[in-house]
Short mmCIF file of C-alpha atoms and ligand atoms in Angstrom, two decimals:
data_model
loop_
_atom_site.label_atom_id
_atom_site.label_comp_id
_atom_site.label_asym_id
_atom_site.label_seq_id
_atom_site.Cartn_x
_atom_site.Cartn_y
_atom_site.Cartn_z
CA UNK A 692 124.24 -26.63 -26.37
CA UNK A 693 124.55 -30.21 -27.25
CA UNK A 694 122.62 -31.59 -30.29
CA UNK A 695 120.32 -34.29 -29.22
CA UNK A 696 122.64 -36.97 -31.02
CA UNK A 697 125.76 -35.97 -29.13
CA UNK A 698 122.84 -35.59 -25.75
CA UNK A 699 122.14 -39.44 -26.27
CA UNK A 700 124.99 -41.63 -24.08
CA UNK A 701 123.38 -45.12 -23.63
CA UNK A 702 120.62 -46.77 -24.68
CA UNK A 703 117.79 -47.22 -21.66
CA UNK A 704 116.79 -50.39 -20.67
CA UNK A 705 113.27 -49.49 -19.33
CA UNK A 706 111.37 -52.01 -17.09
CA UNK A 707 108.01 -52.46 -15.95
CA UNK A 708 107.21 -51.22 -11.91
CA UNK A 709 105.18 -54.14 -10.91
CA UNK A 710 104.58 -54.26 -6.50
CA UNK A 711 106.81 -51.43 -5.89
CA UNK A 712 109.18 -53.44 -7.98
CA UNK A 713 111.37 -52.71 -11.30
CA UNK A 714 111.33 -55.01 -13.52
CA UNK A 715 111.30 -56.91 -16.90
CA UNK A 716 108.48 -58.28 -18.34
CA UNK A 717 107.41 -62.22 -17.81
CA UNK A 718 108.90 -63.60 -20.70
CA UNK A 719 111.61 -60.83 -20.96
CA UNK A 720 110.69 -59.47 -24.53
CA UNK A 721 111.69 -55.70 -25.36
CA UNK A 722 111.18 -53.61 -28.50
CA UNK A 723 113.44 -50.52 -29.16
CA UNK A 724 111.99 -47.39 -29.14
CA UNK A 725 113.57 -44.13 -31.36
CA UNK A 726 114.00 -40.60 -31.48
CA UNK A 727 111.53 -39.69 -34.28
CA UNK A 728 113.78 -36.54 -34.55
CA UNK A 729 116.85 -38.62 -36.14
CA UNK A 730 115.51 -42.42 -36.34
CA UNK A 731 118.03 -43.64 -33.20
CA UNK A 732 116.98 -46.33 -31.07
CA UNK A 733 117.62 -43.97 -27.79
CA UNK A 734 115.90 -47.06 -25.18
CA UNK A 735 114.14 -50.77 -25.14
CA UNK A 736 110.76 -51.28 -23.47
CA UNK A 737 109.44 -54.27 -22.02
CA UNK A 738 107.23 -55.79 -23.85
CA UNK A 739 104.21 -56.74 -21.47
CA UNK A 740 101.74 -59.36 -21.75
CA UNK A 741 98.99 -61.16 -20.36
CA UNK A 742 101.18 -62.46 -17.00
CA UNK A 743 101.99 -58.91 -16.59
CA UNK A 744 99.07 -57.68 -16.97
CA UNK A 745 97.76 -59.81 -14.08
CA UNK A 746 100.75 -59.05 -11.62
CA UNK A 747 100.28 -55.56 -12.42
CA UNK A 748 96.76 -55.63 -11.37
CA UNK A 749 97.06 -58.31 -8.63
CA UNK A 750 99.67 -56.06 -7.09
CA UNK A 751 96.83 -53.09 -7.57
CA UNK A 752 94.17 -54.87 -5.90
CA UNK A 753 96.55 -56.15 -3.03
CA UNK A 754 97.44 -52.69 -2.07
CA UNK A 755 94.21 -50.27 -3.12
CA UNK A 756 92.46 -51.36 0.63
CA UNK A 757 94.94 -50.27 2.52
CA UNK A 758 95.56 -47.12 0.06
CA UNK A 759 92.10 -45.78 0.08
CA UNK A 760 92.14 -46.00 4.12
CA UNK A 761 94.93 -43.48 4.15
CA UNK A 762 94.13 -39.94 5.51
CA UNK A 763 93.85 -37.29 2.64
CA UNK A 764 96.52 -35.29 4.69
CA UNK A 765 99.01 -38.33 3.86
CA UNK A 766 98.22 -38.89 0.48
CA UNK A 767 98.86 -35.37 -0.30
CA UNK A 768 102.40 -35.73 1.44
CA UNK A 769 103.19 -38.27 -0.90
CA UNK A 770 102.04 -36.40 -4.03
CA UNK A 771 103.61 -33.30 -2.97
CA UNK A 772 107.15 -35.64 -2.78
CA UNK A 773 106.36 -36.80 -6.00
CA UNK A 774 105.65 -33.15 -7.29
CA UNK A 775 109.02 -32.25 -5.63
CA UNK A 776 111.13 -35.10 -7.56
CA UNK A 777 109.58 -33.96 -10.68
CA UNK A 778 111.01 -30.43 -10.04
CA UNK A 779 113.96 -31.31 -8.75
CA UNK A 780 114.57 -33.64 -12.07
CA UNK A 781 113.03 -31.13 -14.60
CA UNK A 782 116.21 -31.08 -16.89
CA UNK A 783 116.43 -34.81 -17.01
CA UNK A 784 113.19 -35.20 -17.99
CA UNK A 785 112.78 -32.62 -20.56
CA UNK A 786 115.43 -34.41 -22.05
CA UNK A 787 114.50 -37.67 -22.15
CA UNK A 788 110.70 -36.30 -22.68
CA UNK A 789 112.56 -34.56 -26.04
CA UNK A 790 114.48 -37.20 -27.25
CA UNK A 791 111.25 -39.85 -26.97
CA UNK A 792 108.71 -37.83 -28.27
CA UNK A 793 110.73 -35.63 -30.50
CA UNK A 794 110.22 -32.58 -28.83
CA UNK A 795 112.24 -29.09 -29.27
CA UNK A 796 113.84 -29.26 -25.52
CA UNK A 797 113.27 -25.77 -24.66
CA UNK A 798 109.64 -26.03 -25.05
CA UNK A 799 109.38 -28.88 -23.41
CA UNK A 800 111.52 -26.86 -20.38
CA UNK A 801 108.90 -24.11 -20.54
CA UNK A 802 105.79 -25.39 -21.26
CA UNK A 803 105.80 -29.27 -19.79
CA UNK A 804 108.35 -29.09 -16.64
CA UNK A 805 106.42 -26.46 -14.24
CA UNK A 806 102.73 -27.30 -15.48
CA UNK A 807 103.46 -30.82 -14.23
CA UNK A 808 104.88 -29.93 -11.02
CA UNK A 809 102.00 -27.36 -10.56
CA UNK A 810 99.42 -29.81 -11.46
CA UNK A 811 100.60 -32.78 -9.01
CA UNK A 812 100.06 -29.80 -6.17
CA UNK A 813 96.83 -28.99 -7.32
CA UNK A 814 96.15 -32.23 -6.64
CA UNK A 815 98.26 -33.06 -3.65
CA UNK A 816 95.95 -29.62 -2.20
CA UNK A 817 92.58 -31.01 -4.08
CA UNK A 818 92.94 -34.58 -1.78
CA UNK A 819 91.71 -32.48 0.97
CA UNK A 820 89.17 -30.88 -0.84
CA UNK A 821 87.05 -33.69 -1.80
CA UNK A 822 83.27 -33.29 -0.51
CA UNK A 823 80.01 -34.81 -0.15
CA UNK A 824 77.66 -31.92 -1.28
CA UNK A 825 75.06 -32.56 1.27
CA UNK A 826 74.37 -33.45 4.77
CA UNK A 827 71.42 -33.66 6.61
CA UNK A 828 67.87 -34.83 8.37
CA UNK A 829 66.23 -35.28 5.23
CA UNK A 830 63.49 -37.82 6.93
CA UNK A 831 62.69 -37.54 10.81
CA UNK A 832 65.24 -39.54 12.98
CA UNK A 833 67.77 -40.20 10.27
CA UNK A 834 70.58 -38.20 9.30
CA UNK A 835 72.04 -39.02 5.83
CA UNK A 836 75.42 -37.76 4.54
CA UNK A 837 77.24 -38.21 1.66
CA UNK A 838 81.02 -39.75 1.39
CA UNK A 839 83.29 -39.75 -2.01
CA UNK A 840 84.86 -42.96 -1.88
CA UNK A 841 87.92 -44.24 -3.93
CA UNK A 842 86.95 -47.02 -6.95
CA UNK A 843 89.50 -49.12 -6.33
CA UNK A 844 91.62 -50.07 -9.32
CA UNK A 845 91.86 -47.86 -12.07
CA UNK A 846 93.32 -48.84 -15.77
CA UNK A 847 95.13 -45.86 -17.51
CA UNK A 848 96.44 -45.78 -20.56
CA UNK A 849 98.15 -42.65 -21.91
CA UNK A 850 99.18 -41.30 -25.62
CA UNK A 851 102.32 -39.98 -27.21
CA UNK A 852 101.80 -37.05 -27.84
CA UNK A 853 102.13 -35.43 -24.28
CA UNK A 854 103.47 -38.86 -22.47
CA UNK A 855 104.40 -37.43 -19.49
CA UNK A 856 102.21 -34.95 -18.84
CA UNK A 857 99.18 -37.11 -19.27
CA UNK A 858 100.21 -40.11 -17.16
CA UNK A 859 100.52 -37.22 -14.60
CA UNK A 860 96.66 -35.55 -15.24
CA UNK A 861 95.87 -39.14 -15.01
CA UNK A 862 97.61 -40.75 -11.80
CA UNK A 863 97.00 -37.04 -9.90
CA UNK A 864 93.34 -37.81 -9.47
CA UNK A 865 93.58 -41.40 -9.27
CA UNK A 866 96.03 -41.60 -6.74
CA UNK A 867 94.79 -38.20 -4.72
CA UNK A 868 91.07 -39.74 -4.21
CA UNK A 869 92.54 -43.32 -2.82
CA UNK A 870 92.69 -45.31 -5.98
CA UNK A 871 95.45 -47.62 -7.21
CA UNK A 872 96.23 -48.02 -10.36
CA UNK A 873 97.97 -49.46 -13.17
CA UNK A 874 99.18 -47.24 -16.23
CA UNK A 875 100.21 -47.87 -19.58
CA UNK A 876 102.40 -45.38 -21.81
CA UNK A 877 102.06 -45.72 -25.31
CA UNK A 878 104.12 -48.00 -26.98
CA UNK A 879 106.39 -45.20 -29.31
CA UNK A 880 107.14 -42.91 -26.09
CA UNK A 881 106.97 -45.33 -23.11
CA UNK A 882 110.56 -43.38 -21.83
CA UNK A 883 109.79 -40.98 -19.18
CA UNK A 884 106.90 -42.80 -18.05
CA UNK A 885 108.70 -46.25 -17.61
CA UNK A 886 112.18 -44.48 -16.81
CA UNK A 887 111.88 -41.64 -14.58
CA UNK A 888 108.13 -42.11 -13.57
CA UNK A 889 108.36 -45.34 -12.57
CA UNK A 890 111.86 -44.83 -10.31
CA UNK A 891 110.22 -41.83 -8.47
CA UNK A 892 106.69 -44.03 -7.36
CA UNK A 893 108.79 -47.06 -6.33
CA UNK A 894 110.61 -44.94 -4.07
CA UNK A 895 107.82 -42.97 -2.71
CA UNK A 896 104.67 -45.06 -2.75
CA UNK A 897 103.89 -47.78 -1.13
CA UNK A 898 104.12 -50.93 -3.04
CA UNK A 899 101.45 -51.89 -5.64
CA UNK A 900 99.58 -48.27 -5.12
CA UNK A 901 101.55 -47.37 -8.66
CA UNK A 902 101.83 -49.83 -11.16
CA UNK A 903 103.15 -49.02 -14.63
CA UNK A 904 103.45 -51.57 -17.46
CA UNK A 905 105.00 -51.21 -20.98
CA UNK A 906 103.48 -52.68 -24.51
CA UNK A 907 101.22 -51.98 -26.92
CA UNK A 908 97.79 -51.70 -27.83
CA UNK A 909 97.55 -55.38 -28.55
CA UNK A 910 97.65 -57.12 -26.17
CA UNK A 911 98.78 -55.39 -23.01
CA UNK A 912 96.15 -52.80 -23.17
CA UNK A 913 93.43 -54.46 -24.51
CA UNK A 914 94.50 -56.98 -21.58
CA UNK A 915 94.47 -54.69 -18.70
CA UNK A 916 91.26 -52.58 -19.75
CA UNK A 917 89.09 -55.81 -19.74
CA UNK A 918 91.12 -57.41 -16.88
CA UNK A 919 88.07 -58.55 -13.86
CA UNK A 920 89.42 -56.91 -11.32
CA UNK A 921 90.05 -53.54 -13.22
CA UNK A 922 87.36 -51.60 -11.52
CA UNK A 923 87.49 -48.15 -13.84
CA UNK A 924 89.52 -47.70 -17.14
CA UNK A 925 90.56 -44.03 -18.35
CA UNK A 926 92.14 -43.52 -21.64
CA UNK A 927 93.80 -40.87 -23.51
CA UNK A 928 93.99 -41.44 -27.00
CA UNK A 929 92.27 -41.97 -30.77
CA UNK A 930 87.95 -42.51 -30.84
CA UNK A 931 88.22 -45.53 -32.19
CA UNK A 932 89.95 -47.35 -29.14
CA UNK A 933 87.98 -45.43 -26.97
CA UNK A 934 85.04 -46.92 -28.49
CA UNK A 935 86.41 -50.47 -28.87
CA UNK A 936 87.06 -49.71 -24.57
CA UNK A 937 83.60 -47.93 -23.96
CA UNK A 938 82.08 -51.53 -25.88
CA UNK A 939 84.40 -54.08 -23.98
CA UNK A 940 83.56 -52.23 -21.01
CA UNK A 941 80.21 -52.70 -20.92
CA UNK A 942 80.70 -56.55 -20.62
CA UNK A 943 81.43 -55.63 -16.97
CA UNK A 944 80.02 -52.27 -16.70
CA UNK A 945 83.27 -51.02 -15.90
CA UNK A 946 83.57 -47.28 -15.45
CA UNK A 947 85.15 -45.54 -18.10
CA UNK A 948 87.09 -42.17 -18.47
CA UNK A 949 87.85 -40.89 -22.00
CA UNK A 950 89.53 -37.98 -23.36
CA UNK A 951 89.46 -38.80 -26.86
CA UNK A 952 90.44 -36.78 -30.25
CA UNK A 953 89.37 -33.17 -31.26
CA UNK A 954 89.59 -30.81 -34.06
CA UNK A 955 89.03 -27.21 -32.39
CA UNK A 956 87.66 -24.56 -34.79
CA UNK A 957 89.20 -20.93 -34.41
CA UNK A 958 86.69 -18.42 -35.30
CA UNK A 959 88.14 -15.20 -36.44
CA UNK A 960 85.69 -12.38 -37.10
CA UNK A 961 86.13 -9.62 -39.08
CA UNK A 962 86.24 -7.07 -36.22
CA UNK A 963 89.02 -9.58 -34.14
CA UNK A 964 91.91 -7.59 -33.15
CA UNK A 965 94.05 -9.23 -36.05
CA UNK A 966 97.72 -8.00 -34.46
CA UNK A 967 97.79 -10.95 -32.89
CA UNK A 968 95.86 -13.60 -34.94
CA UNK A 969 98.10 -14.83 -37.10
CA UNK A 970 100.94 -15.46 -34.48
CA UNK A 971 98.78 -16.55 -31.56
CA UNK A 972 97.05 -19.20 -34.08
CA UNK A 973 100.55 -20.28 -35.72
CA UNK A 974 102.04 -20.80 -32.32
CA UNK A 975 99.28 -22.79 -30.98
CA UNK A 976 98.07 -24.61 -34.54
CA UNK A 977 101.69 -25.52 -34.91
CA UNK A 978 102.89 -26.42 -31.43
CA UNK A 979 104.02 -29.58 -30.68
CA UNK A 980 103.97 -30.38 -34.51
CA UNK A 981 100.07 -29.64 -34.27
CA UNK A 982 100.17 -33.31 -32.36
CA UNK A 983 97.51 -31.91 -29.84
CA UNK A 984 93.92 -32.62 -29.71
CA UNK A 985 93.21 -29.02 -29.08
CA UNK A 986 95.50 -27.82 -31.47
CA UNK A 987 94.27 -24.11 -33.38
CA UNK A 988 94.39 -26.34 -36.80
CA UNK A 989 90.78 -25.53 -38.03
CA UNK A 990 90.44 -21.77 -38.75
CA UNK A 991 86.91 -20.44 -39.78
CA UNK A 992 87.75 -16.80 -40.87
CA UNK A 993 84.91 -13.62 -41.95
CA UNK A 994 84.92 -12.49 -45.20
CA UNK A 995 86.51 -9.13 -44.95
CA UNK A 996 89.45 -10.49 -42.96
CA UNK A 997 90.00 -14.40 -44.52
CA UNK A 998 92.92 -13.05 -47.08
CA UNK A 999 94.79 -11.43 -43.87
CA UNK A 1000 94.45 -14.43 -41.60
CA UNK A 1001 95.29 -17.07 -44.90
CA UNK A 1002 98.33 -14.21 -45.61
CA UNK A 1003 99.33 -14.07 -42.10
CA UNK A 1004 99.70 -17.58 -41.44
CA UNK A 1005 101.70 -18.46 -44.32
CA UNK A 1006 104.36 -15.77 -43.04
CA UNK A 1007 104.16 -17.31 -39.86
CA UNK A 1008 104.59 -20.94 -40.88
CA UNK A 1009 107.89 -19.85 -42.84
CA UNK A 1010 109.45 -19.18 -39.89
CA UNK A 1011 108.73 -22.10 -37.87
CA UNK A 1012 112.27 -23.25 -37.82
CA UNK A 1013 112.61 -27.58 -38.19
CA UNK A 1014 116.20 -29.26 -37.04
CA UNK A 1015 117.91 -30.15 -34.35
CA UNK A 1016 115.36 -30.53 -31.30
CA UNK A 1017 118.10 -29.87 -29.32
CA UNK A 1018 119.15 -26.69 -31.07
CA UNK A 1019 117.21 -23.48 -29.24
CA UNK A 1020 116.00 -22.26 -32.56
CA UNK A 1021 114.02 -24.91 -33.45
CA UNK A 1022 110.80 -24.64 -32.97
CA UNK A 1023 108.83 -27.50 -34.51
CA UNK A 1024 109.94 -31.24 -34.26
CA UNK A 1025 108.94 -34.33 -36.45
CA UNK A 1026 105.50 -35.99 -36.26
CA UNK A 1027 105.76 -38.92 -33.31
CA UNK A 1028 106.06 -41.63 -36.07
CA UNK A 1029 106.74 -42.39 -39.65
CA UNK A 1030 103.02 -43.69 -39.48
CA UNK A 1031 101.68 -40.64 -38.26
CA UNK A 1032 103.85 -38.65 -41.11
CA UNK A 1033 102.44 -40.53 -43.75
CA UNK A 1034 98.78 -40.06 -41.89
CA UNK A 1035 98.90 -36.87 -42.21
CA UNK A 1036 100.53 -36.60 -45.58
CA UNK A 1037 98.19 -38.53 -46.94
CA UNK A 1038 95.53 -35.73 -46.24
CA UNK A 1039 97.35 -33.47 -48.33
CA UNK A 1040 97.67 -35.61 -51.05
CA UNK A 1041 94.12 -36.07 -50.97
CA UNK A 1042 93.67 -32.53 -50.33
CA UNK A 1043 89.90 -31.49 -51.76
CA UNK A 1044 88.95 -29.62 -55.00
CA UNK A 1045 89.46 -25.92 -54.51
CA UNK A 1046 91.58 -25.94 -51.69
CA UNK A 1047 95.55 -24.73 -51.54
CA UNK A 1048 98.38 -25.22 -50.30
CA UNK A 1049 99.76 -22.02 -49.47
CA UNK A 1050 102.74 -22.81 -47.23
CA UNK A 1051 104.96 -25.74 -46.47
CA UNK A 1052 103.91 -29.11 -47.30
CA UNK A 1053 107.18 -30.99 -48.24
CA UNK A 1054 109.14 -32.88 -46.03
CA UNK A 1055 112.65 -30.79 -45.27
CA UNK A 1056 115.92 -32.72 -45.91
CA UNK A 1057 115.81 -34.18 -42.74
CA UNK A 1058 116.51 -37.77 -40.97
CA UNK A 1059 113.52 -37.56 -38.67
CA UNK A 1060 109.69 -37.80 -39.64
CA UNK A 1061 109.62 -34.50 -40.09
CA UNK A 1062 107.12 -32.03 -42.01
CA UNK A 1063 107.13 -28.42 -42.76
CA UNK A 1064 104.80 -26.06 -41.15
CA UNK A 1065 101.59 -26.22 -43.52
CA UNK A 1066 98.72 -23.69 -44.38
CA UNK A 1067 95.62 -24.73 -46.43
CA UNK A 1068 92.92 -22.51 -47.46
CA UNK A 1069 89.74 -22.93 -48.52
CA UNK A 1070 88.94 -26.62 -48.15
CA UNK A 1071 85.28 -27.38 -48.43
CA UNK A 1072 83.09 -28.23 -44.85
CA UNK A 1073 82.42 -31.71 -46.09
CA UNK A 1074 85.87 -32.45 -46.70
CA UNK A 1075 87.78 -35.33 -44.54
CA UNK A 1076 90.63 -32.49 -43.75
CA UNK A 1077 87.76 -30.51 -42.05
CA UNK A 1078 86.23 -33.61 -40.91
CA UNK A 1079 89.15 -35.94 -39.55
CA UNK A 1080 91.67 -34.51 -37.12
CA UNK A 1081 95.05 -34.03 -39.33
CA UNK A 1082 97.02 -34.57 -36.09
CA UNK A 1083 99.78 -32.36 -37.97
CA UNK A 1084 101.59 -29.36 -38.71
CA UNK A 1085 98.45 -28.54 -40.67
CA UNK A 1086 96.36 -25.44 -40.46
CA UNK A 1087 93.43 -25.03 -42.68
CA UNK A 1088 91.38 -21.93 -43.34
CA UNK A 1089 87.93 -21.63 -44.39
CA UNK A 1090 85.91 -18.32 -45.13
CA UNK A 1091 81.98 -17.50 -43.83
CA UNK A 1092 79.15 -15.44 -44.42
CA UNK A 1093 78.02 -14.80 -40.79
CA UNK A 1094 77.75 -15.84 -37.70
CA UNK A 1095 75.38 -18.13 -38.28
CA UNK A 1096 77.49 -19.92 -40.53
CA UNK A 1097 79.91 -19.73 -38.22
CA UNK A 1098 78.62 -21.27 -35.09
CA UNK A 1099 77.15 -24.19 -37.88
CA UNK A 1100 80.34 -25.22 -39.48
CA UNK A 1101 82.19 -24.88 -36.16
CA UNK A 1102 80.04 -27.17 -34.27
CA UNK A 1103 79.88 -29.24 -37.62
CA UNK A 1104 82.11 -32.06 -37.01
CA UNK A 1105 81.71 -35.39 -34.51
CA UNK A 1106 84.31 -34.02 -32.17
CA UNK A 1107 84.05 -31.48 -29.38
CA UNK A 1108 87.17 -30.99 -27.09
CA UNK A 1109 88.35 -27.14 -27.63
CA UNK A 1110 87.01 -23.89 -30.03
CA UNK A 1111 88.07 -20.07 -29.50
CA UNK A 1112 86.62 -17.22 -30.67
CA UNK A 1113 88.19 -13.76 -31.75
CA UNK A 1114 85.91 -10.72 -31.43
CA UNK A 1115 86.41 -7.65 -30.02
CA UNK A 1116 82.37 -7.84 -29.41
CA UNK A 1117 81.33 -8.59 -26.21
CA UNK A 1118 77.84 -9.46 -26.67
CA UNK A 1119 79.26 -11.61 -29.93
CA UNK A 1120 82.07 -13.67 -27.59
CA UNK A 1121 79.67 -14.12 -25.19
CA UNK A 1122 76.58 -15.40 -27.72
CA UNK A 1123 78.84 -17.74 -29.73
CA UNK A 1124 80.68 -19.02 -27.06
CA UNK A 1125 77.30 -20.49 -25.66
CA UNK A 1126 76.35 -22.16 -28.97
CA UNK A 1127 79.81 -23.82 -29.92
CA UNK A 1128 79.46 -27.51 -28.30
CA UNK A 1129 82.82 -28.10 -27.02
CA UNK A 1130 84.10 -28.96 -23.43
CA UNK A 1131 86.56 -25.69 -23.54
CA UNK A 1132 86.08 -21.98 -25.47
CA UNK A 1133 88.88 -19.64 -25.09
CA UNK A 1134 87.85 -16.02 -26.06
CA UNK A 1135 90.64 -14.14 -27.98
CA UNK A 1136 93.08 -16.47 -27.22
CA UNK A 1137 93.53 -20.66 -27.78
CA UNK A 1138 94.90 -23.55 -25.68
CA UNK A 1139 96.02 -22.04 -22.24
CA UNK A 1140 95.32 -24.35 -19.68
CA UNK A 1141 95.17 -24.50 -15.45
CA UNK A 1142 94.88 -26.85 -13.29
CA UNK A 1143 91.75 -25.51 -11.57
CA UNK A 1144 89.87 -25.57 -14.52
CA UNK A 1145 88.62 -29.07 -16.33
CA UNK A 1146 89.88 -30.32 -19.53
CA UNK A 1147 87.48 -33.17 -21.44
CA UNK A 1148 84.97 -33.17 -24.54
CA UNK A 1149 81.87 -33.15 -25.51
CA UNK A 1150 80.26 -35.59 -28.48
CA UNK A 1151 82.78 -38.18 -29.66
CA UNK A 1152 85.68 -36.30 -27.78
CA UNK A 1153 84.75 -38.11 -25.09
CA UNK A 1154 83.33 -38.17 -21.63
CA UNK A 1155 84.83 -37.47 -18.36
CA UNK A 1156 87.39 -34.36 -17.59
CA UNK A 1157 90.82 -34.21 -16.79
CA UNK A 1158 92.36 -31.22 -14.04
CA UNK A 1159 89.94 -29.86 -11.66
CA UNK A 1160 87.89 -31.14 -8.88
CA UNK A 1161 85.94 -32.55 -11.53
CA UNK A 1162 88.99 -35.05 -12.24
CA UNK A 1163 89.05 -35.79 -8.64
CA UNK A 1164 85.38 -36.70 -8.52
CA UNK A 1165 85.54 -38.60 -11.79
CA UNK A 1166 87.84 -40.89 -9.75
CA UNK A 1167 85.39 -41.49 -6.63
CA UNK A 1168 81.87 -43.51 -6.09
CA UNK A 1169 79.28 -41.37 -4.73
CA UNK A 1170 77.92 -43.22 -1.15
CA UNK A 1171 75.06 -41.86 0.49
CA UNK A 1172 74.96 -43.10 4.21
CA UNK A 1173 71.37 -42.91 6.54
CA UNK A 1174 71.57 -43.27 10.03
CA UNK A 1175 68.83 -44.09 11.65
CA UNK A 1176 68.77 -42.75 15.43
CA UNK A 1177 65.43 -42.07 16.02
P1 NAD B 2418 95.71 -44.84 -29.98
O1 NAD B 2418 94.06 -44.98 -29.56
O2 NAD B 2418 95.57 -45.79 -30.99
O3 NAD B 2418 96.54 -45.03 -28.70
C1 NAD B 2418 96.48 -44.56 -27.73
C2 NAD B 2418 97.23 -45.62 -26.62
O4 NAD B 2418 96.10 -46.49 -26.21
C3 NAD B 2418 98.42 -46.14 -26.35
O5 NAD B 2418 98.79 -46.27 -25.15
C4 NAD B 2418 97.92 -47.36 -27.04
O6 NAD B 2418 98.78 -47.94 -27.01
C5 NAD B 2418 96.55 -47.84 -26.30
N1 NAD B 2418 95.38 -48.54 -27.23
C6 NAD B 2418 95.66 -48.77 -28.29
N2 NAD B 2418 94.11 -49.60 -28.72
C7 NAD B 2418 94.05 -50.00 -27.49
C8 NAD B 2418 93.16 -51.30 -26.68
N3 NAD B 2418 92.58 -52.11 -27.82
N4 NAD B 2418 93.28 -51.10 -25.38
C9 NAD B 2418 94.05 -50.88 -24.77
N5 NAD B 2418 94.66 -49.21 -25.00
C10 NAD B 2418 95.02 -49.46 -25.96
O7 NAD B 2418 95.65 -43.43 -30.07
P2 NAD B 2418 96.95 -42.38 -31.16
O8 NAD B 2418 97.09 -42.65 -32.25
O9 NAD B 2418 98.37 -43.44 -30.49
O10 NAD B 2418 97.03 -41.03 -30.25
C11 NAD B 2418 96.19 -39.43 -31.09
C12 NAD B 2418 95.23 -39.87 -30.37
O11 NAD B 2418 94.80 -39.22 -29.02
C13 NAD B 2418 94.66 -38.29 -31.22
O12 NAD B 2418 93.41 -38.72 -32.07
C14 NAD B 2418 94.51 -37.64 -29.86
O13 NAD B 2418 93.52 -36.53 -30.81
C15 NAD B 2418 94.58 -37.92 -29.32
N6 NAD B 2418 94.94 -37.60 -27.87
C16 NAD B 2418 93.51 -36.51 -27.30
C17 NAD B 2418 93.90 -36.02 -25.78
C18 NAD B 2418 92.69 -35.74 -25.00
O14 NAD B 2418 92.79 -34.78 -23.87
N7 NAD B 2418 91.52 -35.48 -25.54
C19 NAD B 2418 94.68 -35.86 -25.38
C20 NAD B 2418 96.32 -36.58 -26.22
C21 NAD B 2418 95.74 -36.88 -27.95
#
C-alpha cells in the first residue's frame, strides 16, 4: 500500500459552495491545509469573510421557501442519491479524510464510511416519518392538528475530529426536514467537506439549498451564526464556542443546538468481566487518538480490580503503533494540530501530585503531531486532568471505594455526554446507569452508536440531539392549527 506521502499527488484547491456554484472566496484569500501526520500541505482552502457569508445566507434564504414545500418523498430521493454518492466515493473520501485529519486509513474505511452512508439513508427514510403527535377535536366544533415545519435557514459549524461525519449528522436531519443550510467546516479539516461533499451537493440538490463556506471561527463562523437571516444555529465544538454562540444568539433569540465536549467516565466494578475490559477501554479511549467527545478516557476502577485495570491498560497502550497513517499496522494517528498536541502535553507536564504516568507520555520520533498512547494512574478527582477535557490519547485511572463514590465522581465534572458501567450485576447496572447524568450510558461496552438512537449531552456538554428522530424534530418548528368548522 502507498504511504500517505506517496498518495498525495497534488495540492487540492478547495472552493466554497454558494447558490449551487463552486466558487472562490470574494477576496480570493486562501490558506494552506496540512496533513498532521507529516506537516505537508495537502490543500488550499478559501478564507471566507462577511461578503461570502452574506452571499451564502442569501442563497439559502432564497432557496428555503420552495425547498420547504417539497414532499418528504422528494427529499428522501435526493438524500438517497447523496448516500449512494458517499458509497461510490467511499475510498476517495477515506483517503482524503485520513490525510486531512491524520486518521489511520483502515479505521476511516472501516469505522466512518459505512456509518455515514447508513446515517444518510436513515435520514432519507426519516424524512417520511415526521409526524404531529395529535389531531382531534379538543373543543366542540373545532379540529386541531400538529404540523412539523422546517425552521428555515440553518447555520451549521463542524469540528475537526470527525470532519465529514459531523457534517452528515448536521445536513442529514436539516435537509430531510426541509431546511436550507450554510455549513462551515473547521479550519484545519475542510478537505472532504469542501472538496467532496461540495461537489455532491452541487450535483444533487437545487441551488442554494445546501451551501458550504471555508474559514475560521472568526470572522467566518461568528458572522454566520449572528447573521440576521439565519434562523437556527447548530455547533459541534468546544464548550467555550458553544457558550459564545448561545450568548450571541440571545440577541435575536435564534434557536441553538449544541454538541459540545465530554469527559466520559468508565466505571469498572470489582465484578466486571475483566477479560475484555482493558482491550475495549483502550480501543475506545485511543480511537481517533482520543479526539472523541465520548472517548473512554476517564476510568474509575473498584479497589479490587484497580491494579489489574492499570496494568492491563498500560500493556494495551504499548501495542498502539504510531506511524504512516496509510500503513495498515498503524492504529494511533497524530493529534490534529501542533496546538492540540501542545495542549495535551500541557496536562501531562502539570500532572497532579500522586499521579503517575505508567505508559507512554512521549513524542515518537516522527515528523507529525504524534503522542504515544498514555496511561496516568491516580490523579485526584479535583485535578484538571479529571475535570477538563484532554482530547488526546491519555487515559486516566482512579480507584473508588464503593458504588456511591463511583457515582459521585462519575457525575462530578461539568460534562454530561457519555458514560459506561462495567459489572455483571444486573441490578447494579440498572441502578448506576439511572444515576449517571449523561446523555448516553453503555453497560459493558463503550462508544457504539446507531442511526436510530440519539447522541447528545446533559449539563455543559450542550443541548439538542444528533442522529435519530429526535434530531429531525430538533430541526423543525411545531405548529398547532385549529380549524373552526362549527
Ligand atoms: P472549537 O469550538 O474551537 O471549533 C469548532 C468549530 O467552531 C470550528 O469550525 C471553528 O471554526 C468554529 N468556531 C470557533 N469559534 C467560533 C465562533 N465564535 N463562532 C462560530 N464558529 C466558531 O472547538 P475545537 O477545539 O476545534 O473542537 C474540539 C471540541 O469539539 C472538543 O471540545 C470536543 O469535545 C468537541 N466535540 C464535540 C462533539 C460532540 O458531539 N459533542 C463532537 C466532536 C467534537
